[in-house]
JSON list of C-alpha atoms in Angstrom, two decimals:
[
{"chain": "A", "resi": 290, "resn": "UNK", "atom": "CA", "xyz": [221.95, 8.52, 85.83]},
{"chain": "A", "resi": 291, "resn": "UNK", "atom": "CA", "xyz": [223.73, 6.76, 88.55]},
{"chain": "A", "resi": 292, "resn": "UNK", "atom": "CA", "xyz": [224.31, 8.41, 92.04]},
{"chain": "A", "resi": 293, "resn": "UNK", "atom": "CA", "xyz": [227.90, 7.49, 92.71]},
{"chain": "A", "resi": 294, "resn": "UNK", "atom": "CA", "xyz": [228.61, 10.00, 95.49]},
{"chain": "A", "resi": 295, "resn": "UNK", "atom": "CA", "xyz": [226.40, 12.37, 97.53]},
{"chain": "A", "resi": 296, "resn": "UNK", "atom": "CA", "xyz": [227.95, 14.54, 100.20]},
{"chain": "A", "resi": 297, "resn": "UNK", "atom": "CA", "xyz": [226.69, 17.38, 102.31]},
{"chain": "A", "resi": 298, "resn": "UNK", "atom": "CA", "xyz": [228.65, 20.67, 101.66]},
{"chain": "A", "resi": 299, "resn": "UNK", "atom": "CA", "xyz": [226.94, 23.47, 103.73]},
{"chain": "A", "resi": 300, "resn": "UNK", "atom": "CA", "xyz": [224.05, 25.10, 105.11]},
{"chain": "A", "resi": 301, "resn": "UNK", "atom": "CA", "xyz": [223.26, 28.71, 105.42]},
{"chain": "A", "resi": 302, "resn": "UNK", "atom": "CA", "xyz": [220.71, 31.58, 105.02]},
{"chain": "A", "resi": 303, "resn": "UNK", "atom": "CA", "xyz": [222.80, 34.01, 102.94]},
{"chain": "A", "resi": 304, "resn": "UNK", "atom": "CA", "xyz": [222.65, 33.46, 99.15]},
{"chain": "A", "resi": 305, "resn": "UNK", "atom": "CA", "xyz": [225.98, 35.34, 98.81]},
{"chain": "A", "resi": 306, "resn": "UNK", "atom": "CA", "xyz": [227.66, 32.65, 101.07]},
{"chain": "A", "resi": 307, "resn": "UNK", "atom": "CA", "xyz": [226.46, 29.61, 98.89]},
{"chain": "A", "resi": 308, "resn": "UNK", "atom": "CA", "xyz": [229.17, 27.51, 97.23]},
{"chain": "A", "resi": 309, "resn": "UNK", "atom": "CA", "xyz": [231.18, 29.31, 94.48]},
{"chain": "A", "resi": 310, "resn": "UNK", "atom": "CA", "xyz": [231.60, 26.27, 92.38]},
{"chain": "A", "resi": 311, "resn": "UNK", "atom": "CA", "xyz": [230.38, 26.90, 88.77]},
{"chain": "A", "resi": 312, "resn": "UNK", "atom": "CA", "xyz": [228.40, 23.69, 88.40]},
{"chain": "A", "resi": 313, "resn": "UNK", "atom": "CA", "xyz": [224.60, 23.11, 87.87]},
{"chain": "A", "resi": 314, "resn": "UNK", "atom": "CA", "xyz": [222.13, 23.42, 90.82]},
{"chain": "A", "resi": 315, "resn": "UNK", "atom": "CA", "xyz": [218.86, 21.95, 90.99]},
{"chain": "A", "resi": 316, "resn": "UNK", "atom": "CA", "xyz": [216.61, 23.14, 93.89]},
{"chain": "A", "resi": 317, "resn": "UNK", "atom": "CA", "xyz": [213.79, 21.17, 95.63]},
{"chain": "A", "resi": 318, "resn": "UNK", "atom": "CA", "xyz": [211.11, 22.95, 97.48]},
{"chain": "A", "resi": 319, "resn": "UNK", "atom": "CA", "xyz": [207.66, 22.57, 98.59]},
{"chain": "A", "resi": 320, "resn": "UNK", "atom": "CA", "xyz": [205.09, 23.10, 101.43]},
{"chain": "A", "resi": 321, "resn": "UNK", "atom": "CA", "xyz": [206.25, 21.74, 104.68]},
{"chain": "A", "resi": 322, "resn": "UNK", "atom": "CA", "xyz": [205.48, 17.92, 105.37]},
{"chain": "A", "resi": 323, "resn": "UNK", "atom": "CA", "xyz": [205.24, 17.24, 101.41]},
{"chain": "A", "resi": 324, "resn": "UNK", "atom": "CA", "xyz": [207.98, 14.55, 101.86]},
{"chain": "A", "resi": 325, "resn": "UNK", "atom": "CA", "xyz": [211.06, 16.60, 100.39]},
{"chain": "A", "resi": 326, "resn": "UNK", "atom": "CA", "xyz": [213.56, 15.00, 102.70]},
{"chain": "A", "resi": 327, "resn": "UNK", "atom": "CA", "xyz": [212.66, 11.44, 102.05]},
{"chain": "A", "resi": 328, "resn": "UNK", "atom": "CA", "xyz": [212.43, 12.36, 98.29]},
{"chain": "A", "resi": 329, "resn": "UNK", "atom": "CA", "xyz": [216.02, 13.56, 98.30]},
{"chain": "A", "resi": 330, "resn": "UNK", "atom": "CA", "xyz": [217.03, 10.44, 100.35]},
{"chain": "A", "resi": 331, "resn": "UNK", "atom": "CA", "xyz": [215.35, 8.18, 97.80]},
{"chain": "A", "resi": 332, "resn": "UNK", "atom": "CA", "xyz": [216.97, 10.06, 94.89]},
{"chain": "A", "resi": 333, "resn": "UNK", "atom": "CA", "xyz": [220.47, 9.84, 96.26]},
{"chain": "A", "resi": 334, "resn": "UNK", "atom": "CA", "xyz": [219.78, 6.44, 97.92]},
{"chain": "A", "resi": 335, "resn": "UNK", "atom": "CA", "xyz": [221.20, 7.73, 101.24]},
{"chain": "A", "resi": 336, "resn": "UNK", "atom": "CA", "xyz": [219.00, 6.95, 104.07]},
{"chain": "A", "resi": 337, "resn": "UNK", "atom": "CA", "xyz": [219.95, 10.10, 106.09]},
{"chain": "A", "resi": 338, "resn": "UNK", "atom": "CA", "xyz": [221.47, 12.73, 103.65]},
{"chain": "A", "resi": 339, "resn": "UNK", "atom": "CA", "xyz": [218.59, 15.00, 104.20]},
{"chain": "A", "resi": 340, "resn": "UNK", "atom": "CA", "xyz": [217.12, 14.94, 107.82]},
{"chain": "A", "resi": 341, "resn": "UNK", "atom": "CA", "xyz": [213.56, 13.84, 107.94]},
{"chain": "A", "resi": 342, "resn": "UNK", "atom": "CA", "xyz": [211.47, 14.68, 111.00]},
{"chain": "A", "resi": 343, "resn": "UNK", "atom": "CA", "xyz": [207.95, 14.19, 112.29]},
{"chain": "A", "resi": 344, "resn": "UNK", "atom": "CA", "xyz": [207.74, 17.91, 112.89]},
{"chain": "A", "resi": 345, "resn": "UNK", "atom": "CA", "xyz": [206.98, 19.78, 109.61]},
{"chain": "A", "resi": 346, "resn": "UNK", "atom": "CA", "xyz": [209.26, 22.95, 109.00]},
{"chain": "A", "resi": 347, "resn": "UNK", "atom": "CA", "xyz": [212.50, 21.46, 110.23]},
{"chain": "A", "resi": 348, "resn": "UNK", "atom": "CA", "xyz": [214.43, 22.46, 107.19]},
{"chain": "A", "resi": 349, "resn": "UNK", "atom": "CA", "xyz": [215.16, 26.37, 107.74]},
{"chain": "A", "resi": 350, "resn": "UNK", "atom": "CA", "xyz": [218.32, 26.77, 105.70]},
{"chain": "A", "resi": 351, "resn": "UNK", "atom": "CA", "xyz": [219.72, 26.49, 102.22]},
{"chain": "A", "resi": 352, "resn": "UNK", "atom": "CA", "xyz": [221.33, 22.99, 102.33]},
{"chain": "A", "resi": 353, "resn": "UNK", "atom": "CA", "xyz": [223.79, 22.17, 99.36]},
{"chain": "A", "resi": 354, "resn": "UNK", "atom": "CA", "xyz": [224.66, 18.44, 98.57]},
{"chain": "A", "resi": 355, "resn": "UNK", "atom": "CA", "xyz": [227.21, 17.75, 95.88]},
{"chain": "A", "resi": 356, "resn": "UNK", "atom": "CA", "xyz": [226.12, 14.83, 93.58]},
{"chain": "A", "resi": 357, "resn": "UNK", "atom": "CA", "xyz": [228.89, 12.81, 91.70]},
{"chain": "A", "resi": 358, "resn": "UNK", "atom": "CA", "xyz": [231.33, 15.84, 92.06]},
{"chain": "A", "resi": 359, "resn": "UNK", "atom": "CA", "xyz": [229.12, 17.19, 89.20]},
{"chain": "A", "resi": 360, "resn": "UNK", "atom": "CA", "xyz": [226.24, 19.11, 90.34]},
{"chain": "A", "resi": 361, "resn": "UNK", "atom": "CA", "xyz": [224.42, 20.35, 93.47]},
{"chain": "A", "resi": 362, "resn": "UNK", "atom": "CA", "xyz": [221.02, 19.19, 94.94]},
{"chain": "A", "resi": 363, "resn": "UNK", "atom": "CA", "xyz": [219.79, 21.90, 96.88]},
{"chain": "A", "resi": 364, "resn": "UNK", "atom": "CA", "xyz": [217.31, 21.57, 99.75]},
{"chain": "A", "resi": 365, "resn": "UNK", "atom": "CA", "xyz": [215.28, 24.60, 100.56]},
{"chain": "A", "resi": 366, "resn": "UNK", "atom": "CA", "xyz": [213.00, 25.35, 103.43]},
{"chain": "A", "resi": 367, "resn": "UNK", "atom": "CA", "xyz": [209.34, 24.43, 103.02]},
{"chain": "A", "resi": 368, "resn": "UNK", "atom": "CA", "xyz": [206.82, 27.12, 102.94]},
{"chain": "A", "resi": 369, "resn": "UNK", "atom": "CA", "xyz": [203.23, 27.44, 104.25]},
{"chain": "A", "resi": 370, "resn": "UNK", "atom": "CA", "xyz": [203.87, 25.88, 107.72]},
{"chain": "A", "resi": 371, "resn": "UNK", "atom": "CA", "xyz": [201.40, 27.64, 110.07]},
{"chain": "A", "resi": 372, "resn": "UNK", "atom": "CA", "xyz": [203.40, 26.91, 113.33]},
{"chain": "A", "resi": 373, "resn": "UNK", "atom": "CA", "xyz": [206.40, 28.93, 112.18]},
{"chain": "A", "resi": 374, "resn": "UNK", "atom": "CA", "xyz": [206.27, 32.53, 113.39]},
{"chain": "A", "resi": 375, "resn": "UNK", "atom": "CA", "xyz": [205.34, 35.34, 110.95]},
{"chain": "A", "resi": 376, "resn": "UNK", "atom": "CA", "xyz": [208.90, 36.83, 111.30]},
{"chain": "A", "resi": 377, "resn": "UNK", "atom": "CA", "xyz": [210.46, 33.52, 110.44]},
{"chain": "A", "resi": 378, "resn": "UNK", "atom": "CA", "xyz": [208.31, 33.18, 107.58]},
{"chain": "A", "resi": 379, "resn": "UNK", "atom": "CA", "xyz": [209.47, 36.55, 106.29]},
{"chain": "A", "resi": 380, "resn": "UNK", "atom": "CA", "xyz": [213.03, 35.51, 106.74]},
{"chain": "A", "resi": 381, "resn": "UNK", "atom": "CA", "xyz": [212.51, 32.24, 104.93]},
{"chain": "A", "resi": 382, "resn": "UNK", "atom": "CA", "xyz": [210.73, 33.93, 102.07]},
{"chain": "A", "resi": 383, "resn": "UNK", "atom": "CA", "xyz": [213.36, 36.56, 101.70]},
{"chain": "A", "resi": 384, "resn": "UNK", "atom": "CA", "xyz": [216.26, 34.05, 101.25]},
{"chain": "A", "resi": 385, "resn": "UNK", "atom": "CA", "xyz": [214.01, 31.56, 99.12]},
{"chain": "A", "resi": 386, "resn": "UNK", "atom": "CA", "xyz": [213.27, 34.28, 96.68]},
{"chain": "A", "resi": 387, "resn": "UNK", "atom": "CA", "xyz": [216.77, 35.76, 96.74]},
{"chain": "A", "resi": 388, "resn": "UNK", "atom": "CA", "xyz": [218.06, 32.18, 96.05]},
{"chain": "A", "resi": 389, "resn": "UNK", "atom": "CA", "xyz": [215.68, 31.77, 92.90]},
{"chain": "A", "resi": 390, "resn": "UNK", "atom": "CA", "xyz": [216.35, 35.19, 91.67]},
{"chain": "A", "resi": 391, "resn": "UNK", "atom": "CA", "xyz": [220.11, 35.71, 92.26]},
{"chain": "A", "resi": 392, "resn": "UNK", "atom": "CA", "xyz": [221.74, 32.28, 91.93]},
{"chain": "A", "resi": 393, "resn": "UNK", "atom": "CA", "xyz": [223.27, 32.09, 88.68]},
{"chain": "A", "resi": 394, "resn": "UNK", "atom": "CA", "xyz": [224.27, 28.43, 88.93]},
{"chain": "A", "resi": 395, "resn": "UNK", "atom": "CA", "xyz": [220.58, 27.44, 89.33]},
{"chain": "A", "resi": 396, "resn": "UNK", "atom": "CA", "xyz": [219.24, 25.30, 86.36]},
{"chain": "A", "resi": 397, "resn": "UNK", "atom": "CA", "xyz": [216.04, 24.19, 87.44]},
{"chain": "A", "resi": 398, "resn": "UNK", "atom": "CA", "xyz": [213.69, 24.17, 90.48]},
{"chain": "A", "resi": 399, "resn": "UNK", "atom": "CA", "xyz": [211.54, 21.17, 91.57]},
{"chain": "A", "resi": 400, "resn": "UNK", "atom": "CA", "xyz": [208.34, 22.17, 93.20]},
{"chain": "A", "resi": 401, "resn": "UNK", "atom": "CA", "xyz": [206.99, 19.44, 95.26]},
{"chain": "A", "resi": 402, "resn": "UNK", "atom": "CA", "xyz": [203.17, 18.76, 95.67]},
{"chain": "A", "resi": 403, "resn": "UNK", "atom": "CA", "xyz": [201.42, 16.26, 97.63]},
{"chain": "A", "resi": 404, "resn": "UNK", "atom": "CA", "xyz": [199.44, 14.48, 95.07]},
{"chain": "A", "resi": 405, "resn": "UNK", "atom": "CA", "xyz": [196.66, 13.37, 97.38]},
{"chain": "A", "resi": 406, "resn": "UNK", "atom": "CA", "xyz": [195.49, 16.95, 97.87]},
{"chain": "A", "resi": 407, "resn": "UNK", "atom": "CA", "xyz": [193.56, 19.58, 95.86]},
{"chain": "A", "resi": 408, "resn": "UNK", "atom": "CA", "xyz": [195.77, 22.45, 94.09]},
{"chain": "A", "resi": 409, "resn": "UNK", "atom": "CA", "xyz": [196.86, 24.61, 96.95]},
{"chain": "A", "resi": 410, "resn": "UNK", "atom": "CA", "xyz": [196.85, 28.20, 96.63]},
{"chain": "A", "resi": 411, "resn": "UNK", "atom": "CA", "xyz": [200.35, 28.68, 98.20]},
{"chain": "A", "resi": 412, "resn": "UNK", "atom": "CA", "xyz": [201.77, 26.11, 95.62]},
{"chain": "A", "resi": 413, "resn": "UNK", "atom": "CA", "xyz": [199.95, 27.79, 92.66]},
{"chain": "A", "resi": 414, "resn": "UNK", "atom": "CA", "xyz": [201.18, 31.32, 93.85]},
{"chain": "A", "resi": 415, "resn": "UNK", "atom": "CA", "xyz": [204.82, 30.05, 94.06]},
{"chain": "A", "resi": 416, "resn": "UNK", "atom": "CA", "xyz": [204.68, 28.62, 90.60]},
{"chain": "A", "resi": 417, "resn": "UNK", "atom": "CA", "xyz": [203.28, 31.70, 89.13]},
{"chain": "A", "resi": 418, "resn": "UNK", "atom": "CA", "xyz": [206.17, 33.67, 90.81]},
{"chain": "A", "resi": 419, "resn": "UNK", "atom": "CA", "xyz": [208.67, 31.36, 89.24]},
{"chain": "A", "resi": 420, "resn": "UNK", "atom": "CA", "xyz": [206.95, 31.68, 85.81]},
{"chain": "A", "resi": 421, "resn": "UNK", "atom": "CA", "xyz": [206.80, 35.54, 86.17]},
{"chain": "A", "resi": 422, "resn": "UNK", "atom": "CA", "xyz": [210.47, 35.57, 86.96]},
{"chain": "A", "resi": 423, "resn": "UNK", "atom": "CA", "xyz": [211.41, 33.02, 84.08]},
{"chain": "A", "resi": 424, "resn": "UNK", "atom": "CA", "xyz": [212.90, 30.52, 86.41]},
{"chain": "A", "resi": 425, "resn": "UNK", "atom": "CA", "xyz": [212.70, 27.08, 84.92]},
{"chain": "A", "resi": 426, "resn": "UNK", "atom": "CA", "xyz": [211.00, 24.41, 87.14]},
{"chain": "A", "resi": 427, "resn": "UNK", "atom": "CA", "xyz": [209.25, 21.17, 87.21]},
{"chain": "A", "resi": 428, "resn": "UNK", "atom": "CA", "xyz": [206.37, 19.89, 89.34]},
{"chain": "A", "resi": 429, "resn": "UNK", "atom": "CA", "xyz": [207.14, 16.49, 91.45]},
{"chain": "A", "resi": 430, "resn": "UNK", "atom": "CA", "xyz": [203.88, 14.93, 92.69]},
{"chain": "A", "resi": 431, "resn": "UNK", "atom": "CA", "xyz": [204.99, 12.91, 95.89]},
{"chain": "A", "resi": 432, "resn": "UNK", "atom": "CA", "xyz": [203.43, 10.04, 97.87]},
{"chain": "A", "resi": 433, "resn": "UNK", "atom": "CA", "xyz": [201.88, 8.40, 94.67]},
{"chain": "A", "resi": 434, "resn": "UNK", "atom": "CA", "xyz": [201.95, 5.11, 96.67]},
{"chain": "A", "resi": 435, "resn": "UNK", "atom": "CA", "xyz": [198.89, 6.35, 98.61]},
{"chain": "A", "resi": 436, "resn": "UNK", "atom": "CA", "xyz": [196.53, 6.55, 95.73]},
{"chain": "A", "resi": 437, "resn": "UNK", "atom": "CA", "xyz": [195.46, 4.02, 92.92]},
{"chain": "A", "resi": 438, "resn": "UNK", "atom": "CA", "xyz": [196.62, 4.60, 89.50]},
{"chain": "A", "resi": 439, "resn": "UNK", "atom": "CA", "xyz": [193.31, 5.82, 88.38]},
{"chain": "A", "resi": 440, "resn": "UNK", "atom": "CA", "xyz": [193.13, 8.32, 91.30]},
{"chain": "A", "resi": 441, "resn": "UNK", "atom": "CA", "xyz": [196.80, 9.49, 90.35]},
{"chain": "A", "resi": 442, "resn": "UNK", "atom": "CA", "xyz": [195.62, 10.17, 86.76]},
{"chain": "A", "resi": 443, "resn": "UNK", "atom": "CA", "xyz": [192.52, 12.05, 88.08]},
{"chain": "A", "resi": 444, "resn": "UNK", "atom": "CA", "xyz": [194.55, 14.14, 90.64]},
{"chain": "A", "resi": 445, "resn": "UNK", "atom": "CA", "xyz": [197.22, 15.19, 87.88]},
{"chain": "A", "resi": 446, "resn": "UNK", "atom": "CA", "xyz": [194.37, 16.04, 85.35]},
{"chain": "A", "resi": 447, "resn": "UNK", "atom": "CA", "xyz": [192.80, 18.42, 88.16]},
{"chain": "A", "resi": 448, "resn": "UNK", "atom": "CA", "xyz": [196.12, 20.09, 88.73]},
{"chain": "A", "resi": 449, "resn": "UNK", "atom": "CA", "xyz": [196.54, 20.41, 84.87]},
{"chain": "A", "resi": 450, "resn": "UNK", "atom": "CA", "xyz": [193.14, 21.79, 84.51]},
{"chain": "A", "resi": 451, "resn": "UNK", "atom": "CA", "xyz": [193.74, 24.55, 87.28]},
{"chain": "A", "resi": 452, "resn": "UNK", "atom": "CA", "xyz": [197.04, 25.55, 85.85]},
{"chain": "A", "resi": 453, "resn": "UNK", "atom": "CA", "xyz": [195.75, 26.12, 82.44]},
{"chain": "A", "resi": 454, "resn": "UNK", "atom": "CA", "xyz": [192.61, 28.02, 83.64]},
{"chain": "A", "resi": 455, "resn": "UNK", "atom": "CA", "xyz": [195.13, 30.55, 85.49]},
{"chain": "A", "resi": 456, "resn": "UNK", "atom": "CA", "xyz": [198.04, 32.04, 83.72]},
{"chain": "A", "resi": 457, "resn": "UNK", "atom": "CA", "xyz": [199.57, 28.71, 82.18]},
{"chain": "A", "resi": 458, "resn": "UNK", "atom": "CA", "xyz": [199.50, 27.77, 78.39]},
{"chain": "A", "resi": 459, "resn": "UNK", "atom": "CA", "xyz": [200.63, 24.24, 79.23]},
{"chain": "A", "resi": 460, "resn": "UNK", "atom": "CA", "xyz": [201.35, 22.02, 82.04]},
{"chain": "A", "resi": 461, "resn": "UNK", "atom": "CA", "xyz": [204.88, 22.19, 83.33]},
{"chain": "A", "resi": 462, "resn": "UNK", "atom": "CA", "xyz": [207.12, 19.22, 83.17]},
{"chain": "A", "resi": 463, "resn": "UNK", "atom": "CA", "xyz": [206.05, 16.76, 85.92]},
{"chain": "A", "resi": 464, "resn": "UNK", "atom": "CA", "xyz": [207.04, 13.63, 87.56]},
{"chain": "A", "resi": 465, "resn": "UNK", "atom": "CA", "xyz": [205.14, 11.06, 89.80]},
{"chain": "A", "resi": 466, "resn": "UNK", "atom": "CA", "xyz": [207.08, 9.90, 92.64]},
{"chain": "A", "resi": 467, "resn": "UNK", "atom": "CA", "xyz": [206.92, 7.65, 95.72]},
{"chain": "A", "resi": 468, "resn": "UNK", "atom": "CA", "xyz": [209.72, 7.87, 98.23]},
{"chain": "A", "resi": 469, "resn": "UNK", "atom": "CA", "xyz": [208.76, 4.63, 100.01]},
{"chain": "A", "resi": 470, "resn": "UNK", "atom": "CA", "xyz": [208.36, 2.54, 96.56]},
{"chain": "A", "resi": 471, "resn": "UNK", "atom": "CA", "xyz": [211.20, 4.39, 94.69]},
{"chain": "A", "resi": 472, "resn": "UNK", "atom": "CA", "xyz": [208.78, 5.38, 92.13]},
{"chain": "A", "resi": 473, "resn": "UNK", "atom": "CA", "xyz": [209.87, 8.12, 89.57]},
{"chain": "A", "resi": 474, "resn": "UNK", "atom": "CA", "xyz": [213.63, 8.00, 90.69]},
{"chain": "A", "resi": 475, "resn": "UNK", "atom": "CA", "xyz": [214.91, 7.13, 87.38]},
{"chain": "A", "resi": 476, "resn": "UNK", "atom": "CA", "xyz": [212.88, 9.77, 85.53]},
{"chain": "A", "resi": 477, "resn": "UNK", "atom": "CA", "xyz": [213.89, 12.45, 87.83]},
{"chain": "A", "resi": 478, "resn": "UNK", "atom": "CA", "xyz": [217.59, 11.60, 87.69]},
{"chain": "A", "resi": 479, "resn": "UNK", "atom": "CA", "xyz": [217.43, 11.05, 83.99]},
{"chain": "A", "resi": 480, "resn": "UNK", "atom": "CA", "xyz": [216.00, 14.37, 83.44]},
{"chain": "A", "resi": 481, "resn": "UNK", "atom": "CA", "xyz": [218.79, 16.06, 85.49]},
{"chain": "A", "resi": 482, "resn": "UNK", "atom": "CA", "xyz": [221.43, 13.94, 83.73]},
{"chain": "A", "resi": 483, "resn": "UNK", "atom": "CA", "xyz": [220.16, 14.92, 80.39]},
{"chain": "A", "resi": 484, "resn": "UNK", "atom": "CA", "xyz": [220.29, 18.74, 81.34]},
{"chain": "A", "resi": 485, "resn": "UNK", "atom": "CA", "xyz": [223.71, 18.23, 82.58]},
{"chain": "A", "resi": 486, "resn": "UNK", "atom": "CA", "xyz": [224.67, 16.47, 79.25]},
{"chain": "A", "resi": 487, "resn": "UNK", "atom": "CA", "xyz": [223.13, 19.47, 77.13]},
{"chain": "A", "resi": 488, "resn": "UNK", "atom": "CA", "xyz": [225.06, 21.95, 79.20]},
{"chain": "A", "resi": 489, "resn": "UNK", "atom": "CA", "xyz": [228.36, 20.24, 78.64]},
{"chain": "A", "resi": 490, "resn": "UNK", "atom": "CA", "xyz": [227.64, 20.08, 75.04]},
{"chain": "A", "resi": 491, "resn": "UNK", "atom": "CA", "xyz": [226.56, 23.80, 74.75]}
]
């Protein structure tokens, strides 16, 4: 898929006020500092579409970006950031779960995971919640440029083993990416493009 246009549409914390357009939505979410804004900018080839920051936890709203006038890329707040107050965490958690459970336009979620780290409890619990609520999602491993190819395979296998020993029968669809090297860009966009095409044909 080629990105011909990418425009910011709105930010808000109320799912009921999200765009009414009946077009597919793909939501990106992950722990703070996982490289979500950089990934979104890499996918869209727009350097500052999503605001990046040296301060984790900057994204605190549901952000809608319309892509090619055909689908929405949704940038959701990061979770698991210790410096955000407990009351803020509860607010974020409320509209994140409301978005995933109540948004009919949502087609697929992308859960971002820093490939350098061992499987984190907060990520595993969120994926389990998505699975229990029958919400389709994929895993995007970020920052792959920080590891050697053999290390990448090892870390993905560690994740696979952890998921399979818990509640999963198979490893969810996953992608290896690097925002700085544009690794995985075509794979993610082609996946979205194929789903969009299938939806049009259904």
